[in-house]
Amino acid sequence: MRIFLTGFMGAGKTSVGRRLAATLGWPFVDLDEEIEKIAGESVREIFDHVGEGRFRELEGGVLAEAMRQDPVVVATGGGTLTFPRNLAAARAAGLVVWLNPEFATLTRRVGGRGKEDRPLFRDEATVLALYRERLLAYALADLKVDVAPGESVEEVAARIGFLVAERTCST
């Protein structure tokens, strides 16, 4: 079993993914962290030095490598599964779960650092447009988990664990 967490920047994919993996006793892979290890620089630096195209190539390779593990919980980047090829591969390999906090929660979580750390977070208007664009891809996930403001990482991870167990028991 493989669980792929998707959602916009600030959705909690890494935090929830770590907790979910620990609860399940499974390995955890954060795609952005793996890309940074391979490249020897941050995601922001990769975008700045070689561009988004090269970043997406690295991302596809790291995603394919993560899919070799079973079981595994994978925190994807906010754009990873917006590419049809990546989404199809993830859905074929496991279960895609969309973490969906309110947009206001996302921008609060990313905050001022987003403009420094996140290569696609330029200003609020651009981020809102990107968010709206990506919603169509996120909606193709196998499961949607709406995250309430103030809901803890532990609560979200527990809910996902329950939903995944419920889904796998019924198939």
mmCIF file of C-alpha atoms in Angstrom:
data_model
loop_
_atom_site.group_PDB
_atom_site.id
_atom_site.type_symbol
_atom_site.label_atom_id
_atom_site.label_comp_id
_atom_site.label_asym_id
_atom_site.label_seq_id
_atom_site.Cartn_x
_atom_site.Cartn_y
_atom_site.Cartn_z
ATOM 1 C CA MET A 1 0.000 0.000 0.000
ATOM 2 C CA ARG A 2 1.199 3.459 -0.907
ATOM 3 C CA ILE A 3 -0.389 6.723 0.194
ATOM 4 C CA PHE A 4 0.371 9.903 -1.736
ATOM 5 C CA LEU A 5 -0.545 13.170 -0.033
ATOM 6 C CA THR A 6 -1.309 16.051 -2.364
ATOM 7 C CA GLY A 7 -2.544 19.585 -1.897
ATOM 8 C CA PHE A 8 -1.438 23.177 -2.146
ATOM 9 C CA MET A 9 1.630 24.610 -0.427
ATOM 10 C CA GLY A 10 0.947 24.888 3.286
ATOM 11 C CA ALA A 11 -1.659 22.101 3.263
ATOM 12 C CA GLY A 12 0.354 20.062 5.769
ATOM 13 C CA LYS A 13 1.518 17.257 3.495
ATOM 14 C CA THR A 14 4.896 16.866 5.172
ATOM 15 C CA SER A 15 3.713 17.246 8.770
ATOM 16 C CA VAL A 16 0.681 15.023 8.327
ATOM 17 C CA GLY A 17 2.663 12.551 6.227
ATOM 18 C CA ARG A 18 5.340 12.122 8.885
ATOM 19 C CA ARG A 19 2.700 11.564 11.555
ATOM 20 C CA LEU A 20 0.655 9.179 9.413
ATOM 21 C CA ALA A 21 3.734 7.141 8.507
ATOM 22 C CA ALA A 22 4.795 6.961 12.161
ATOM 23 C CA THR A 23 1.307 5.844 13.197
ATOM 24 C CA LEU A 24 1.226 3.163 10.503
ATOM 25 C CA GLY A 25 4.840 2.131 11.093
ATOM 26 C CA TRP A 26 5.630 2.794 7.420
ATOM 27 C CA PRO A 27 8.503 4.626 5.754
ATOM 28 C CA PHE A 28 7.950 8.285 4.874
ATOM 29 C CA VAL A 29 9.240 10.114 1.797
ATOM 30 C CA ASP A 30 9.015 13.871 1.261
ATOM 31 C CA LEU A 31 9.652 14.498 -2.427
ATOM 32 C CA ASP A 32 10.974 18.041 -1.953
ATOM 33 C CA GLU A 33 13.448 16.868 0.712
ATOM 34 C CA GLU A 34 14.663 14.061 -1.542
ATOM 35 C CA ILE A 35 15.093 16.447 -4.472
ATOM 36 C CA GLU A 36 17.087 18.823 -2.258
ATOM 37 C CA LYS A 37 19.383 15.946 -1.204
ATOM 38 C CA ILE A 38 20.017 14.935 -4.809
ATOM 39 C CA ALA A 39 20.537 18.486 -6.077
ATOM 40 C CA GLY A 40 22.465 19.739 -3.068
ATOM 41 C CA GLU A 41 20.384 22.902 -2.930
ATOM 42 C CA SER A 42 16.937 24.077 -1.877
ATOM 43 C CA VAL A 43 13.868 23.879 -4.091
ATOM 44 C CA ARG A 44 13.970 27.680 -4.404
ATOM 45 C CA GLU A 45 17.613 27.544 -5.522
ATOM 46 C CA ILE A 46 16.860 24.791 -8.046
ATOM 47 C CA PHE A 47 14.096 26.935 -9.563
ATOM 48 C CA ASP A 48 16.424 29.954 -9.629
ATOM 49 C CA HIS A 49 19.462 28.116 -11.068
ATOM 50 C CA VAL A 50 18.051 25.605 -13.534
ATOM 51 C CA GLY A 51 14.349 26.435 -13.779
ATOM 52 C CA GLU A 52 11.071 24.742 -13.103
ATOM 53 C CA GLY A 53 11.469 22.320 -16.031
ATOM 54 C CA ARG A 54 14.598 20.737 -14.560
ATOM 55 C CA PHE A 55 12.983 20.695 -11.116
ATOM 56 C CA ARG A 56 9.988 18.795 -12.545
ATOM 57 C CA GLU A 57 12.349 16.257 -14.162
ATOM 58 C CA LEU A 58 14.012 15.631 -10.800
ATOM 59 C CA GLU A 59 10.601 15.428 -9.169
ATOM 60 C CA GLY A 60 9.390 12.769 -11.618
ATOM 61 C CA GLY A 61 12.463 10.649 -10.935
ATOM 62 C CA VAL A 62 12.102 10.942 -7.175
ATOM 63 C CA LEU A 63 8.397 10.089 -7.421
ATOM 64 C CA ALA A 64 9.217 6.960 -9.455
ATOM 65 C CA GLU A 65 11.811 5.969 -6.860
ATOM 66 C CA ALA A 66 9.327 6.458 -4.008
ATOM 67 C CA MET A 67 6.862 4.202 -5.815
ATOM 68 C CA ARG A 68 9.346 1.337 -5.533
ATOM 69 C CA GLN A 69 8.685 1.244 -1.794
ATOM 70 C CA ASP A 70 5.708 -0.645 -0.429
ATOM 71 C CA PRO A 71 4.297 0.338 1.974
ATOM 72 C CA VAL A 72 5.117 4.054 2.040
ATOM 73 C CA VAL A 73 3.579 7.436 2.773
ATOM 74 C CA VAL A 74 4.693 10.076 0.270
ATOM 75 C CA ALA A 75 4.340 13.843 0.689
ATOM 76 C CA THR A 76 4.306 15.214 -2.840
ATOM 77 C CA GLY A 77 5.092 18.771 -3.795
ATOM 78 C CA GLY A 78 2.131 21.069 -4.368
ATOM 79 C CA GLY A 79 2.505 20.741 -8.143
ATOM 80 C CA THR A 80 3.661 17.129 -8.453
ATOM 81 C CA LEU A 81 0.312 15.506 -9.093
ATOM 82 C CA THR A 82 -1.024 18.371 -11.209
ATOM 83 C CA PHE A 83 0.850 16.720 -14.080
ATOM 84 C CA PRO A 84 -1.387 13.996 -15.560
ATOM 85 C CA ARG A 85 1.467 11.506 -15.964
ATOM 86 C CA ASN A 86 2.454 11.792 -12.290
ATOM 87 C CA LEU A 87 -1.150 11.627 -11.103
ATOM 88 C CA ALA A 88 -1.890 8.548 -13.200
ATOM 89 C CA ALA A 89 1.244 6.814 -11.908
ATOM 90 C CA ALA A 90 0.412 7.630 -8.273
ATOM 91 C CA ARG A 91 -3.201 6.491 -8.626
ATOM 92 C CA ALA A 92 -2.050 3.244 -10.265
ATOM 93 C CA ALA A 93 0.506 2.650 -7.496
ATOM 94 C CA GLY A 94 -1.609 3.551 -4.480
ATOM 95 C CA LEU A 95 -4.087 5.941 -2.955
ATOM 96 C CA VAL A 96 -3.972 9.712 -3.558
ATOM 97 C CA VAL A 97 -5.232 11.811 -0.645
ATOM 98 C CA TRP A 98 -5.918 15.534 -1.076
ATOM 99 C CA LEU A 99 -5.369 17.652 2.039
ATOM 100 C CA ASN A 100 -7.696 20.602 1.650
ATOM 101 C CA PRO A 101 -7.510 23.377 4.241
ATOM 102 C CA GLU A 102 -9.219 26.698 3.526
ATOM 103 C CA PHE A 103 -7.217 29.089 1.340
ATOM 104 C CA ALA A 104 -6.891 31.554 4.239
ATOM 105 C CA THR A 105 -5.288 28.790 6.316
ATOM 106 C CA LEU A 106 -2.823 28.031 3.517
ATOM 107 C CA THR A 107 -1.695 31.630 3.163
ATOM 108 C CA ARG A 108 -1.431 32.038 6.941
ATOM 109 C CA ARG A 109 0.722 28.911 7.221
ATOM 110 C CA VAL A 110 3.023 29.910 4.388
ATOM 111 C CA GLY A 111 3.084 33.522 5.579
ATOM 112 C CA GLY A 112 5.810 35.995 4.785
ATOM 113 C CA ARG A 113 8.430 33.275 4.449
ATOM 114 C CA GLY A 114 6.560 31.905 1.446
ATOM 115 C CA LYS A 115 7.821 34.705 -0.717
ATOM 116 C CA GLU A 116 11.382 33.816 0.251
ATOM 117 C CA ASP A 117 11.194 29.993 0.426
ATOM 118 C CA ARG A 118 8.535 28.974 -2.066
ATOM 119 C CA PRO A 119 9.499 29.598 -5.690
ATOM 120 C CA LEU A 120 5.913 29.923 -6.932
ATOM 121 C CA PHE A 121 4.720 32.178 -4.084
ATOM 122 C CA ARG A 122 5.272 35.628 -5.514
ATOM 123 C CA ASP A 123 2.289 37.590 -4.288
ATOM 124 C CA GLU A 124 -1.197 36.848 -3.000
ATOM 125 C CA ALA A 125 -2.947 37.377 -6.354
ATOM 126 C CA THR A 126 -0.550 35.040 -8.184
ATOM 127 C CA VAL A 127 -0.858 32.432 -5.447
ATOM 128 C CA LEU A 128 -4.657 32.571 -5.549
ATOM 129 C CA ALA A 129 -4.615 32.091 -9.328
ATOM 130 C CA LEU A 130 -2.241 29.114 -8.997
ATOM 131 C CA TYR A 131 -4.396 27.640 -6.225
ATOM 132 C CA ARG A 132 -7.544 27.895 -8.351
ATOM 133 C CA GLU A 133 -5.736 26.351 -11.315
ATOM 134 C CA ARG A 134 -4.525 23.393 -9.263
ATOM 135 C CA LEU A 135 -7.902 22.657 -7.672
ATOM 136 C CA LEU A 136 -8.962 20.792 -10.810
ATOM 137 C CA ALA A 137 -6.053 18.362 -10.464
ATOM 138 C CA TYR A 138 -6.419 17.994 -6.694
ATOM 139 C CA ALA A 139 -10.085 17.093 -7.170
ATOM 140 C CA LEU A 140 -8.972 13.953 -9.048
ATOM 141 C CA ALA A 141 -7.553 12.473 -5.823
ATOM 142 C CA ASP A 142 -9.030 9.237 -4.507
ATOM 143 C CA LEU A 143 -9.867 10.854 -1.166
ATOM 144 C CA LYS A 144 -10.465 14.469 -0.188
ATOM 145 C CA VAL A 145 -9.759 15.447 3.408
ATOM 146 C CA ASP A 146 -11.072 18.876 4.334
ATOM 147 C CA VAL A 147 -8.896 20.266 7.115
ATOM 148 C CA ALA A 148 -10.615 22.554 9.606
ATOM 149 C CA PRO A 149 -8.816 25.650 10.913
ATOM 150 C CA GLY A 150 -6.980 24.691 14.065
ATOM 151 C CA GLU A 151 -7.240 20.944 13.430
ATOM 152 C CA SER A 152 -4.038 19.296 14.648
ATOM 153 C CA VAL A 153 -1.621 17.228 12.583
ATOM 154 C CA GLU A 154 -2.471 14.248 14.793
ATOM 155 C CA GLU A 155 -6.197 14.648 14.151
ATOM 156 C CA VAL A 156 -5.755 14.899 10.393
ATOM 157 C CA ALA A 157 -3.375 11.922 10.291
ATOM 158 C CA ALA A 158 -5.794 9.853 12.400
ATOM 159 C CA ARG A 159 -8.685 10.715 10.081
ATOM 160 C CA ILE A 160 -6.669 9.731 7.028
ATOM 161 C CA GLY A 161 -5.646 6.477 8.685
ATOM 162 C CA PHE A 162 -9.295 5.716 9.415
ATOM 163 C CA LEU A 163 -10.436 6.615 5.888
ATOM 164 C CA VAL A 164 -7.696 4.540 4.284
ATOM 165 C CA ALA A 165 -8.471 1.539 6.507
ATOM 166 C CA GLU A 166 -12.159 1.900 5.747
ATOM 167 C CA ARG A 167 -11.475 2.110 2.026
ATOM 168 C CA THR A 168 -9.069 -0.842 1.903
ATOM 169 C CA CYS A 169 -11.384 -3.022 4.003
ATOM 170 C CA SER A 170 -14.286 -2.397 1.634
ATOM 171 C CA THR A 171 -12.353 -3.340 -1.516
#
